[in-house]
Amino acid sequence: MRCLVTSSRPYDQEYLNAANNGRHELIFTDVTLNAKTAFVAQGFPAVCPFVDDRLDQEVLHILAKLGTKLLVLRSTGYNHVDIATATQLGMTVMRVREYSPYAVAEFALALMLTLNRKVHKAYNQVREGNLLLDGLLGFDMHGKTIGIIGTGKIGLALARILHGMGCRLLGYDISPNPAAQELGMLYLPLEELLQQSQIVSLHLPLLPETQHLLNAERLALLPKGAMLINTSRGGLIDTAALIGTLKSRHLGAVGLDVYEEEAELYFRDHCDDIICDDTFERLLTFPNVIVTGHQSFFTREALQTIAATTIENLTDYCEGRSNHNIVST
Ligand code: NAD
């Protein structure tokens, strides 16, 4: 099948070509889809977007007119696609339901440990010849209470790691996971979890009902000095409220791999550019905040699985087979 791979980077090309092995006609472009660029899909019955492609109502209507029938997403999350409109237009949307939950869970842990033990500061200090320990004091993870919000595949993978480190696990999910309960995770209402957790990590999808799940009121419930980690989706946190909580010195540390307004910013090099997003720039000024550019998923194993599943999705669609990666309303 002829498929346009949008927002593609050299690593996408390498892994998708290896998985495809000549079965489908894959054309790669670094163009990110939006209403102005969607014309690039002319003549492609299938499009393979990433999380920064904007597939809202307007773009989907343009794609449908251009003849696109299939969207094979290179992601688990599909909040960047207006699924209702795609369904109305008779477009099939397939995703990568699961690749490596370990990739994201391990990155969440990396953010926790870096912030806790101040590895990012130590790296710079030592290079400048400062071998003082002042300012680098951390805490034992062992025995700490960690709240995991969203205990599906990634939340469970993180729970298993933290269980091994001797942490006390609290969970919040609309559908509690028995495998997490077996580890001793105690499910609590969201507000109680926030009040009791020294570290909170977010692992649930961005949906209308989870948009700004952590607003000013809920952020204020966290104990003073608590750490917040978000490797899920930026919109789960009200960033303006988060900045207020940081300015008041209520939160101890924040690790963000995702950002509410990342679509125009992330996966691009702005070294010689002026970033005009003042909220983003403000986040970078806090000494106790680490921002990374949506890299949690970025391991060799994850890229291999994303590529293999994407090719499988294309093949299944071509051969009229349904599979569990189809997203419907
Ligand atoms: P999953 O579907 O296995 O788990 C999500 C969990 O969230 C489920 O247990 C579900 O019951 C729960 N949930 C859904 N709606 C909820 C609500 N309203 N309130 C409380 N809980 C709710 O998904 P996963 O594979 O663990 O991925 C979780 C999220 O991680 C994805 O949706 C995606 O946004 C994000 N993600 C980020 C990256 C990255 O690179 N930063 C990579 C992969 C996934």
mmCIF file of C-alpha atoms and ligand atoms in Angstrom:
data_model
loop_
_atom_site.group_PDB
_atom_site.id
_atom_site.type_symbol
_atom_site.label_atom_id
_atom_site.label_comp_id
_atom_site.label_asym_id
_atom_site.label_seq_id
_atom_site.Cartn_x
_atom_site.Cartn_y
_atom_site.Cartn_z
ATOM 1 C CA MET A 1 0.000 0.000 0.000
ATOM 2 C CA ARG A 2 1.228 3.517 -0.784
ATOM 3 C CA CYS A 3 1.767 5.284 2.531
ATOM 4 C CA LEU A 4 3.055 8.751 3.370
ATOM 5 C CA VAL A 5 5.068 8.788 6.608
ATOM 6 C CA THR A 6 4.743 12.326 7.984
ATOM 7 C CA SER A 7 6.864 14.103 10.634
ATOM 8 C CA SER A 8 9.463 11.492 9.871
ATOM 9 C CA ARG A 9 13.027 11.569 11.197
ATOM 10 C CA PRO A 10 15.988 9.508 9.973
ATOM 11 C CA TYR A 11 15.362 6.913 12.702
ATOM 12 C CA ASP A 12 11.733 6.441 11.540
ATOM 13 C CA GLN A 13 12.973 5.788 8.033
ATOM 14 C CA GLU A 14 15.622 3.315 9.213
ATOM 15 C CA TYR A 15 13.302 1.254 11.430
ATOM 16 C CA LEU A 16 10.245 1.349 9.138
ATOM 17 C CA ASN A 17 12.252 0.371 6.046
ATOM 18 C CA ALA A 18 13.807 -2.532 7.941
ATOM 19 C CA ALA A 19 10.386 -3.767 9.144
ATOM 20 C CA ASN A 20 8.715 -3.199 5.766
ATOM 21 C CA ASN A 21 11.177 -5.169 3.716
ATOM 22 C CA GLY A 22 9.661 -3.829 0.478
ATOM 23 C CA ARG A 23 6.063 -4.924 1.199
ATOM 24 C CA HIS A 24 4.499 -1.442 1.098
ATOM 25 C CA GLU A 25 5.494 1.721 -0.747
ATOM 26 C CA LEU A 26 6.626 4.024 2.046
ATOM 27 C CA ILE A 27 7.360 7.661 1.207
ATOM 28 C CA PHE A 28 8.965 9.721 3.982
ATOM 29 C CA THR A 29 8.544 13.430 4.621
ATOM 30 C CA ASP A 30 9.541 15.615 7.550
ATOM 31 C CA VAL A 31 6.418 17.729 6.939
ATOM 32 C CA THR A 32 4.121 17.858 9.967
ATOM 33 C CA LEU A 33 0.431 17.709 9.082
ATOM 34 C CA ASN A 34 -1.791 20.685 9.707
ATOM 35 C CA ALA A 35 -4.410 22.533 7.649
ATOM 36 C CA LYS A 36 -1.694 24.285 5.607
ATOM 37 C CA THR A 37 0.428 21.220 4.857
ATOM 38 C CA ALA A 38 -2.190 18.469 4.487
ATOM 39 C CA PHE A 39 -2.057 18.758 0.667
ATOM 40 C CA VAL A 40 1.150 16.665 0.777
ATOM 41 C CA ALA A 41 -1.064 13.603 1.255
ATOM 42 C CA GLN A 42 -2.455 13.913 -2.279
ATOM 43 C CA GLY A 43 -2.431 10.444 -3.827
ATOM 44 C CA PHE A 44 -1.765 8.522 -0.617
ATOM 45 C CA PRO A 45 -4.520 6.115 0.514
ATOM 46 C CA ALA A 46 -2.578 5.655 3.766
ATOM 47 C CA VAL A 47 -0.866 8.211 5.981
ATOM 48 C CA CYS A 48 1.413 7.342 8.909
ATOM 49 C CA PRO A 49 1.471 10.291 11.363
ATOM 50 C CA PHE A 50 3.307 10.871 14.647
ATOM 51 C CA VAL A 51 2.095 12.675 17.774
ATOM 52 C CA ASP A 52 2.990 16.158 16.510
ATOM 53 C CA ASP A 53 0.814 15.819 13.389
ATOM 54 C CA ARG A 54 -2.456 17.632 13.929
ATOM 55 C CA LEU A 55 -5.380 15.517 12.758
ATOM 56 C CA ASP A 56 -8.278 17.729 13.703
ATOM 57 C CA GLN A 57 -11.618 18.039 11.901
ATOM 58 C CA GLU A 58 -10.264 20.416 9.246
ATOM 59 C CA VAL A 59 -7.201 18.317 8.400
ATOM 60 C CA LEU A 60 -9.205 15.085 8.302
ATOM 61 C CA HIS A 61 -11.691 16.633 5.848
ATOM 62 C CA ILE A 62 -8.779 17.688 3.616
ATOM 63 C CA LEU A 63 -7.210 14.215 3.818
ATOM 64 C CA ALA A 64 -10.547 12.540 3.010
ATOM 65 C CA LYS A 65 -10.942 14.749 -0.074
ATOM 66 C CA LEU A 66 -7.410 13.818 -1.152
ATOM 67 C CA GLY A 67 -8.344 10.134 -0.943
ATOM 68 C CA THR A 68 -6.805 9.058 2.382
ATOM 69 C CA LYS A 69 -8.624 6.045 3.814
ATOM 70 C CA LEU A 70 -6.243 4.835 6.499
ATOM 71 C CA LEU A 71 -4.257 6.461 9.295
ATOM 72 C CA VAL A 72 -1.611 4.210 10.834
ATOM 73 C CA LEU A 73 -0.437 6.109 13.920
ATOM 74 C CA ARG A 74 3.135 5.563 15.115
ATOM 75 C CA SER A 75 1.971 6.064 18.705
ATOM 76 C CA THR A 76 -0.107 4.565 21.486
ATOM 77 C CA GLY A 77 -1.864 7.819 22.350
ATOM 78 C CA TYR A 78 -4.393 9.130 19.813
ATOM 79 C CA ASN A 79 -5.502 12.391 21.420
ATOM 80 C CA HIS A 80 -4.073 14.238 18.376
ATOM 81 C CA VAL A 81 -6.718 12.634 16.137
ATOM 82 C CA ASP A 82 -10.384 13.625 16.019
ATOM 83 C CA ILE A 83 -11.607 10.028 16.041
ATOM 84 C CA ALA A 84 -15.296 10.970 15.722
ATOM 85 C CA THR A 85 -14.622 12.893 12.493
ATOM 86 C CA ALA A 86 -12.391 10.121 11.109
ATOM 87 C CA THR A 87 -15.171 7.604 11.752
ATOM 88 C CA GLN A 88 -17.765 9.892 10.111
ATOM 89 C CA LEU A 89 -15.512 10.173 7.060
ATOM 90 C CA GLY A 90 -15.128 6.387 6.877
ATOM 91 C CA MET A 91 -11.412 6.582 7.651
ATOM 92 C CA THR A 92 -9.814 3.707 9.555
ATOM 93 C CA VAL A 93 -7.461 4.715 12.364
ATOM 94 C CA MET A 94 -4.956 2.171 13.670
ATOM 95 C CA ARG A 95 -2.371 2.722 16.402
ATOM 96 C CA VAL A 96 0.417 0.865 18.144
ATOM 97 C CA ARG A 97 -1.531 -0.341 21.158
ATOM 98 C CA GLU A 98 1.601 -1.486 22.945
ATOM 99 C CA TYR A 99 5.275 -1.186 22.207
ATOM 100 C CA SER A 100 7.606 -0.967 25.145
ATOM 101 C CA PRO A 101 5.942 0.043 28.396
ATOM 102 C CA TYR A 102 9.446 -0.374 29.879
ATOM 103 C CA ALA A 103 10.834 2.453 27.729
ATOM 104 C CA VAL A 104 8.435 5.008 29.245
ATOM 105 C CA ALA A 105 8.415 3.562 32.776
ATOM 106 C CA GLU A 106 12.231 3.481 32.878
ATOM 107 C CA PHE A 107 12.384 7.085 31.648
ATOM 108 C CA ALA A 108 9.944 8.168 34.375
ATOM 109 C CA LEU A 109 12.308 6.531 36.867
ATOM 110 C CA ALA A 110 15.284 8.287 35.233
ATOM 111 C CA LEU A 111 13.565 11.658 35.781
ATOM 112 C CA MET A 112 12.760 10.769 39.416
ATOM 113 C CA LEU A 113 16.305 9.714 40.231
ATOM 114 C CA THR A 114 17.905 12.619 38.355
ATOM 115 C CA LEU A 115 15.742 15.169 40.176
ATOM 116 C CA ASN A 116 16.118 13.454 43.532
ATOM 117 C CA ARG A 117 19.918 13.000 43.418
ATOM 118 C CA LYS A 118 20.497 16.174 41.322
ATOM 119 C CA VAL A 119 22.581 14.332 38.716
ATOM 120 C CA HIS A 120 21.904 17.122 36.181
ATOM 121 C CA LYS A 121 23.489 19.656 38.542
ATOM 122 C CA ALA A 122 26.372 17.402 39.561
ATOM 123 C CA TYR A 123 27.247 16.793 35.891
ATOM 124 C CA ASN A 124 27.775 20.521 35.290
ATOM 125 C CA GLN A 125 29.358 21.298 38.659
ATOM 126 C CA VAL A 126 32.031 18.609 38.391
ATOM 127 C CA ARG A 127 32.919 19.705 34.847
ATOM 128 C CA GLU A 128 33.556 23.174 36.232
ATOM 129 C CA GLY A 129 35.826 21.776 38.923
ATOM 130 C CA ASN A 130 33.299 22.115 41.779
ATOM 131 C CA LEU A 131 33.386 18.919 43.800
ATOM 132 C CA LEU A 132 31.392 20.252 46.759
ATOM 133 C CA LEU A 133 28.297 18.270 47.703
ATOM 134 C CA ASP A 134 26.354 21.329 48.883
ATOM 135 C CA GLY A 135 22.999 21.511 47.112
ATOM 136 C CA LEU A 136 23.072 17.878 45.971
ATOM 137 C CA LEU A 137 21.327 16.290 48.969
ATOM 138 C CA GLY A 138 18.714 13.705 47.977
ATOM 139 C CA PHE A 139 16.578 11.101 49.751
ATOM 140 C CA ASP A 140 16.320 7.294 49.761
ATOM 141 C CA MET A 141 13.611 6.086 47.400
ATOM 142 C CA HIS A 142 13.237 3.038 49.671
ATOM 143 C CA GLY A 143 10.195 3.428 51.890
ATOM 144 C CA LYS A 144 8.807 6.480 50.075
ATOM 145 C CA THR A 145 5.160 6.655 49.006
ATOM 146 C CA ILE A 146 4.702 6.941 45.247
ATOM 147 C CA GLY A 147 1.337 7.683 43.646
ATOM 148 C CA ILE A 148 0.820 6.271 40.171
ATOM 149 C CA ILE A 149 -2.078 7.853 38.295
ATOM 150 C CA GLY A 150 -3.099 5.495 35.477
ATOM 151 C CA THR A 151 -2.062 1.922 36.179
ATOM 152 C CA GLY A 152 -2.309 0.317 32.742
ATOM 153 C CA LYS A 153 0.702 -1.079 30.892
ATOM 154 C CA ILE A 154 3.176 1.742 31.642
ATOM 155 C CA GLY A 155 1.891 2.468 35.162
ATOM 156 C CA LEU A 156 2.213 -1.235 36.011
ATOM 157 C CA ALA A 157 5.748 -1.450 34.564
ATOM 158 C CA LEU A 158 6.729 1.517 36.765
ATOM 159 C CA ALA A 159 4.964 0.004 39.793
ATOM 160 C CA ARG A 160 7.013 -3.195 39.356
ATOM 161 C CA ILE A 161 10.294 -1.239 39.257
ATOM 162 C CA LEU A 162 9.369 0.867 42.298
ATOM 163 C CA HIS A 163 8.140 -2.192 44.193
ATOM 164 C CA GLY A 164 11.621 -3.655 43.663
ATOM 165 C CA MET A 165 13.088 -0.486 45.185
ATOM 166 C CA GLY A 166 11.016 -0.881 48.344
ATOM 167 C CA CYS A 167 8.548 1.952 47.717
ATOM 168 C CA ARG A 168 4.988 2.089 49.040
ATOM 169 C CA LEU A 169 2.618 2.212 46.059
ATOM 170 C CA LEU A 170 -0.628 4.146 45.786
ATOM 171 C CA GLY A 171 -2.750 4.008 42.652
ATOM 172 C CA TYR A 172 -5.607 5.859 40.995
ATOM 173 C CA ASP A 173 -7.396 4.467 37.939
ATOM 174 C CA ILE A 174 -10.982 4.147 36.743
ATOM 175 C CA SER A 175 -10.242 0.472 36.384
ATOM 176 C CA PRO A 176 -7.862 -0.884 39.063
ATOM 177 C CA ASN A 177 -5.254 -3.346 37.812
ATOM 178 C CA PRO A 178 -5.180 -6.660 39.741
ATOM 179 C CA ALA A 179 -1.486 -7.128 38.807
ATOM 180 C CA ALA A 180 -0.695 -3.834 40.568
ATOM 181 C CA GLN A 181 -2.804 -4.843 43.584
ATOM 182 C CA GLU A 182 -0.765 -8.065 43.793
ATOM 183 C CA LEU A 183 2.308 -5.865 44.294
ATOM 184 C CA GLY A 184 0.543 -4.272 47.267
ATOM 185 C CA MET A 185 -0.651 -1.135 45.456
ATOM 186 C CA LEU A 186 -3.402 0.577 47.409
ATOM 187 C CA TYR A 187 -6.030 2.278 45.203
ATOM 188 C CA LEU A 188 -7.323 5.564 46.580
ATOM 189 C CA PRO A 189 -9.521 8.410 45.349
ATOM 190 C CA LEU A 190 -7.369 10.917 43.416
ATOM 191 C CA GLU A 191 -7.451 13.590 46.120
ATOM 192 C CA GLU A 192 -6.284 11.158 48.824
ATOM 193 C CA LEU A 193 -3.499 9.815 46.606
ATOM 194 C CA LEU A 194 -2.257 13.353 46.016
ATOM 195 C CA GLN A 195 -2.314 14.163 49.746
ATOM 196 C CA GLN A 196 -0.254 11.097 50.658
ATOM 197 C CA SER A 197 2.342 10.819 47.848
ATOM 198 C CA GLN A 198 5.897 12.131 48.005
ATOM 199 C CA ILE A 199 6.231 11.434 44.279
ATOM 200 C CA VAL A 200 3.383 11.337 41.733
ATOM 201 C CA SER A 201 3.790 9.960 38.210
ATOM 202 C CA LEU A 202 1.143 10.311 35.485
ATOM 203 C CA HIS A 203 0.383 7.387 33.145
ATOM 204 C CA LEU A 204 -3.134 7.872 31.821
ATOM 205 C CA PRO A 205 -4.356 9.038 28.403
ATOM 206 C CA LEU A 206 -5.321 12.608 27.579
ATOM 207 C CA LEU A 207 -9.092 12.601 27.099
ATOM 208 C CA PRO A 208 -11.689 15.360 27.550
ATOM 209 C CA GLU A 209 -12.257 14.036 31.087
ATOM 210 C CA THR A 210 -8.530 13.970 31.962
ATOM 211 C CA GLN A 211 -7.655 17.397 30.478
ATOM 212 C CA HIS A 212 -6.095 19.451 33.331
ATOM 213 C CA LEU A 213 -6.658 16.571 35.740
ATOM 214 C CA LEU A 214 -3.971 18.264 37.837
ATOM 215 C CA ASN A 215 -5.321 21.792 38.219
ATOM 216 C CA ALA A 216 -4.398 24.390 40.848
ATOM 217 C CA GLU A 217 -6.652 22.876 43.539
ATOM 218 C CA ARG A 218 -5.308 19.361 43.072
ATOM 219 C CA LEU A 219 -1.662 20.459 42.804
ATOM 220 C CA ALA A 220 -2.131 22.221 46.149
ATOM 221 C CA LEU A 221 -3.075 18.873 47.731
ATOM 222 C CA LEU A 222 0.411 17.450 47.157
ATOM 223 C CA PRO A 223 2.603 17.551 50.268
ATOM 224 C CA LYS A 224 5.080 20.447 50.350
ATOM 225 C CA GLY A 225 8.275 19.380 48.604
ATOM 226 C CA ALA A 226 6.594 16.606 46.568
ATOM 227 C CA MET A 227 7.874 15.596 43.143
ATOM 228 C CA LEU A 228 5.658 15.400 40.049
ATOM 229 C CA ILE A 229 6.579 13.426 36.913
ATOM 230 C CA ASN A 230 4.675 13.583 33.612
ATOM 231 C CA THR A 231 5.714 11.284 30.775
ATOM 232 C CA SER A 232 2.145 10.872 29.503
ATOM 233 C CA ARG A 233 0.603 13.929 27.850
ATOM 234 C CA GLY A 234 1.130 17.621 28.598
ATOM 235 C CA GLY A 235 -2.580 18.473 28.748
ATOM 236 C CA LEU A 236 -3.016 16.372 31.893
ATOM 237 C CA ILE A 237 -1.498 19.271 33.854
ATOM 238 C CA ASP A 238 -2.622 22.903 33.866
ATOM 239 C CA THR A 239 0.833 24.355 33.134
ATOM 240 C CA ALA A 240 -0.031 27.879 34.328
ATOM 241 C CA ALA A 241 -1.182 26.420 37.664
ATOM 242 C CA LEU A 242 1.970 24.275 37.812
ATOM 243 C CA ILE A 243 4.154 27.367 37.401
ATOM 244 C CA GLY A 244 2.218 29.057 40.234
ATOM 245 C CA THR A 245 2.818 26.023 42.461
ATOM 246 C CA LEU A 246 6.544 26.122 41.638
ATOM 247 C CA LYS A 247 6.798 29.870 42.260
ATOM 248 C CA SER A 248 5.188 29.464 45.683
ATOM 249 C CA ARG A 249 7.886 26.823 46.423
ATOM 250 C CA HIS A 250 5.194 24.255 47.177
ATOM 251 C CA LEU A 251 6.477 21.576 44.817
ATOM 252 C CA GLY A 252 9.966 20.174 45.382
ATOM 253 C CA ALA A 253 10.716 18.976 41.856
ATOM 254 C CA VAL A 254 9.014 18.474 38.499
ATOM 255 C CA GLY A 255 10.032 16.253 35.568
ATOM 256 C CA LEU A 256 8.188 16.862 32.304
ATOM 257 C CA ASP A 257 8.764 14.834 29.153
ATOM 258 C CA VAL A 258 5.587 16.270 27.646
ATOM 259 C CA TYR A 259 4.134 19.761 27.460
ATOM 260 C CA GLU A 260 0.641 21.073 26.730
ATOM 261 C CA GLU A 261 1.726 23.172 23.749
ATOM 262 C CA GLU A 262 4.421 20.850 22.443
ATOM 263 C CA ALA A 263 2.938 20.365 18.947
ATOM 264 C CA GLU A 264 4.672 23.396 17.400
ATOM 265 C CA LEU A 265 7.820 23.112 19.488
ATOM 266 C CA TYR A 266 8.955 19.545 19.983
ATOM 267 C CA PHE A 267 10.922 17.273 17.631
ATOM 268 C CA ARG A 268 12.616 20.318 16.082
ATOM 269 C CA ASP A 269 15.940 22.116 16.586
ATOM 270 C CA HIS A 270 15.376 25.712 17.801
ATOM 271 C CA CYS A 271 19.058 26.411 18.571
ATOM 272 C CA ASP A 272 19.238 29.450 16.265
ATOM 273 C CA ASP A 273 15.648 30.474 16.815
ATOM 274 C CA ILE A 274 13.780 32.561 19.377
ATOM 275 C CA ILE A 275 11.268 30.467 21.280
ATOM 276 C CA CYS A 276 8.225 32.685 21.781
ATOM 277 C CA ASP A 277 6.348 30.395 24.143
ATOM 278 C CA ASP A 278 6.900 32.248 27.439
ATOM 279 C CA THR A 279 5.257 29.529 29.513
ATOM 280 C CA PHE A 280 7.691 26.947 28.167
ATOM 281 C CA GLU A 281 10.613 29.303 28.709
ATOM 282 C CA ARG A 282 9.467 30.007 32.293
ATOM 283 C CA LEU A 283 9.482 26.281 33.049
ATOM 284 C CA LEU A 284 13.133 26.129 31.975
ATOM 285 C CA THR A 285 14.139 28.775 34.547
ATOM 286 C CA PHE A 286 13.342 26.658 37.620
ATOM 287 C CA PRO A 287 16.351 24.865 39.087
ATOM 288 C CA ASN A 288 14.102 22.020 40.274
ATOM 289 C CA VAL A 289 12.430 21.352 36.898
ATOM 290 C CA ILE A 290 13.714 19.066 34.162
ATOM 291 C CA VAL A 291 12.070 19.327 30.750
ATOM 292 C CA THR A 292 12.795 16.763 28.037
ATOM 293 C CA GLY A 293 11.423 16.701 24.494
ATOM 294 C CA HIS A 294 9.023 13.725 24.484
ATOM 295 C CA GLN A 295 11.784 11.130 24.491
ATOM 296 C CA SER A 296 10.359 8.579 26.949
ATOM 297 C CA PHE A 297 9.455 6.155 24.177
ATOM 298 C CA PHE A 298 12.815 6.499 22.441
ATOM 299 C CA THR A 299 14.567 3.145 22.796
ATOM 300 C CA ARG A 300 15.733 0.742 20.079
ATOM 301 C CA GLU A 301 13.250 -1.888 21.255
ATOM 302 C CA ALA A 302 10.351 0.583 21.126
ATOM 303 C CA LEU A 303 11.255 1.790 17.627
ATOM 304 C CA GLN A 304 11.472 -1.807 16.395
ATOM 305 C CA THR A 305 8.033 -2.655 17.786
ATOM 306 C CA ILE A 306 6.456 0.590 16.559
ATOM 307 C CA ALA A 307 7.782 -0.119 13.045
ATOM 308 C CA ALA A 308 6.781 -3.804 13.037
ATOM 309 C CA THR A 309 3.258 -3.023 14.306
ATOM 310 C CA THR A 310 2.812 -0.184 11.801
ATOM 311 C CA ILE A 311 3.713 -2.515 8.920
ATOM 312 C CA GLU A 312 1.416 -5.205 10.370
ATOM 313 C CA ASN A 313 -1.416 -2.642 10.562
ATOM 314 C CA LEU A 314 -0.897 -1.679 6.902
ATOM 315 C CA THR A 315 -0.830 -5.336 5.847
ATOM 316 C CA ASP A 316 -3.910 -6.269 7.888
ATOM 317 C CA TYR A 317 -5.840 -3.342 6.408
ATOM 318 C CA CYS A 318 -4.786 -4.292 2.840
ATOM 319 C CA GLU A 319 -5.815 -7.899 3.386
ATOM 320 C CA GLY A 320 -9.153 -6.926 4.978
ATOM 321 C CA ARG A 321 -8.262 -8.216 8.457
ATOM 322 C CA SER A 322 -9.359 -6.424 11.595
ATOM 323 C CA ASN A 323 -6.968 -6.266 14.533
ATOM 324 C CA HIS A 324 -6.880 -4.925 18.098
ATOM 325 C CA ASN A 325 -5.048 -1.738 16.998
ATOM 326 C CA ILE A 326 -8.113 -0.211 15.342
ATOM 327 C CA VAL A 327 -9.283 2.887 17.223
ATOM 328 C CA SER A 328 -12.991 3.592 17.175
ATOM 329 C CA THR A 329 -15.269 6.099 18.851
HETATM 330 P P1 NAD B 1 -2.957 1.943 29.014
HETATM 331 O O1 NAD B 1 -4.187 2.067 28.205
HETATM 332 O O2 NAD B 1 -2.345 0.582 29.183
HETATM 333 O O3 NAD B 1 -3.204 2.538 30.482
HETATM 334 C C1 NAD B 1 -3.908 3.734 30.714
HETATM 335 C C2 NAD B 1 -4.624 3.608 32.046
HETATM 336 O O4 NAD B 1 -5.313 4.841 32.276
HETATM 337 C C3 NAD B 1 -5.689 2.492 32.063
HETATM 338 O O5 NAD B 1 -5.483 1.646 33.153
HETATM 339 C C4 NAD B 1 -7.011 3.253 32.147
HETATM 340 O O6 NAD B 1 -8.005 2.564 32.912
HETATM 341 C C5 NAD B 1 -6.567 4.526 32.839
HETATM 342 N N1 NAD B 1 -7.525 5.616 32.594
HETATM 343 C C6 NAD B 1 -8.129 5.955 31.428
HETATM 344 N N2 NAD B 1 -8.955 7.010 31.607
HETATM 345 C C7 NAD B 1 -8.873 7.327 32.926
HETATM 346 C C8 NAD B 1 -9.490 8.323 33.726
HETATM 347 N N3 NAD B 1 -10.395 9.182 33.227
HETATM 348 N N4 NAD B 1 -9.191 8.362 35.042
HETATM 349 C C9 NAD B 1 -8.308 7.475 35.574
HETATM 350 N N5 NAD B 1 -7.690 6.504 34.863
HETATM 351 C C10 NAD B 1 -7.969 6.434 33.556
HETATM 352 O O7 NAD B 1 -1.920 2.959 28.378
HETATM 353 P P2 NAD B 1 -0.330 2.951 28.540
HETATM 354 O O8 NAD B 1 0.274 2.164 27.427
HETATM 355 O O9 NAD B 1 0.023 2.648 29.948
HETATM 356 O O10 NAD B 1 -0.022 4.488 28.175
HETATM 357 C C11 NAD B 1 -0.473 5.534 29.020
HETATM 358 C C12 NAD B 1 -0.251 6.868 28.327
HETATM 359 O O11 NAD B 1 1.147 7.111 28.212
HETATM 360 C C13 NAD B 1 -0.740 6.921 26.871
HETATM 361 O O12 NAD B 1 -2.112 7.254 26.795
HETATM 362 C C14 NAD B 1 0.122 8.003 26.255
HETATM 363 O O13 NAD B 1 -0.547 9.241 26.360
HETATM 364 C C15 NAD B 1 1.359 8.024 27.153
HETATM 365 N N6 NAD B 1 2.592 7.647 26.423
HETATM 366 C C16 NAD B 1 3.625 8.532 26.391
HETATM 367 C C17 NAD B 1 4.797 8.206 25.730
HETATM 368 C C18 NAD B 1 5.995 9.159 25.668
HETATM 369 O O14 NAD B 1 6.937 8.908 24.902
HETATM 370 N N7 NAD B 1 6.042 10.214 26.453
HETATM 371 C C19 NAD B 1 4.896 6.971 25.088
HETATM 372 C C20 NAD B 1 3.826 6.073 25.173
HETATM 373 C C21 NAD B 1 2.674 6.427 25.844
#
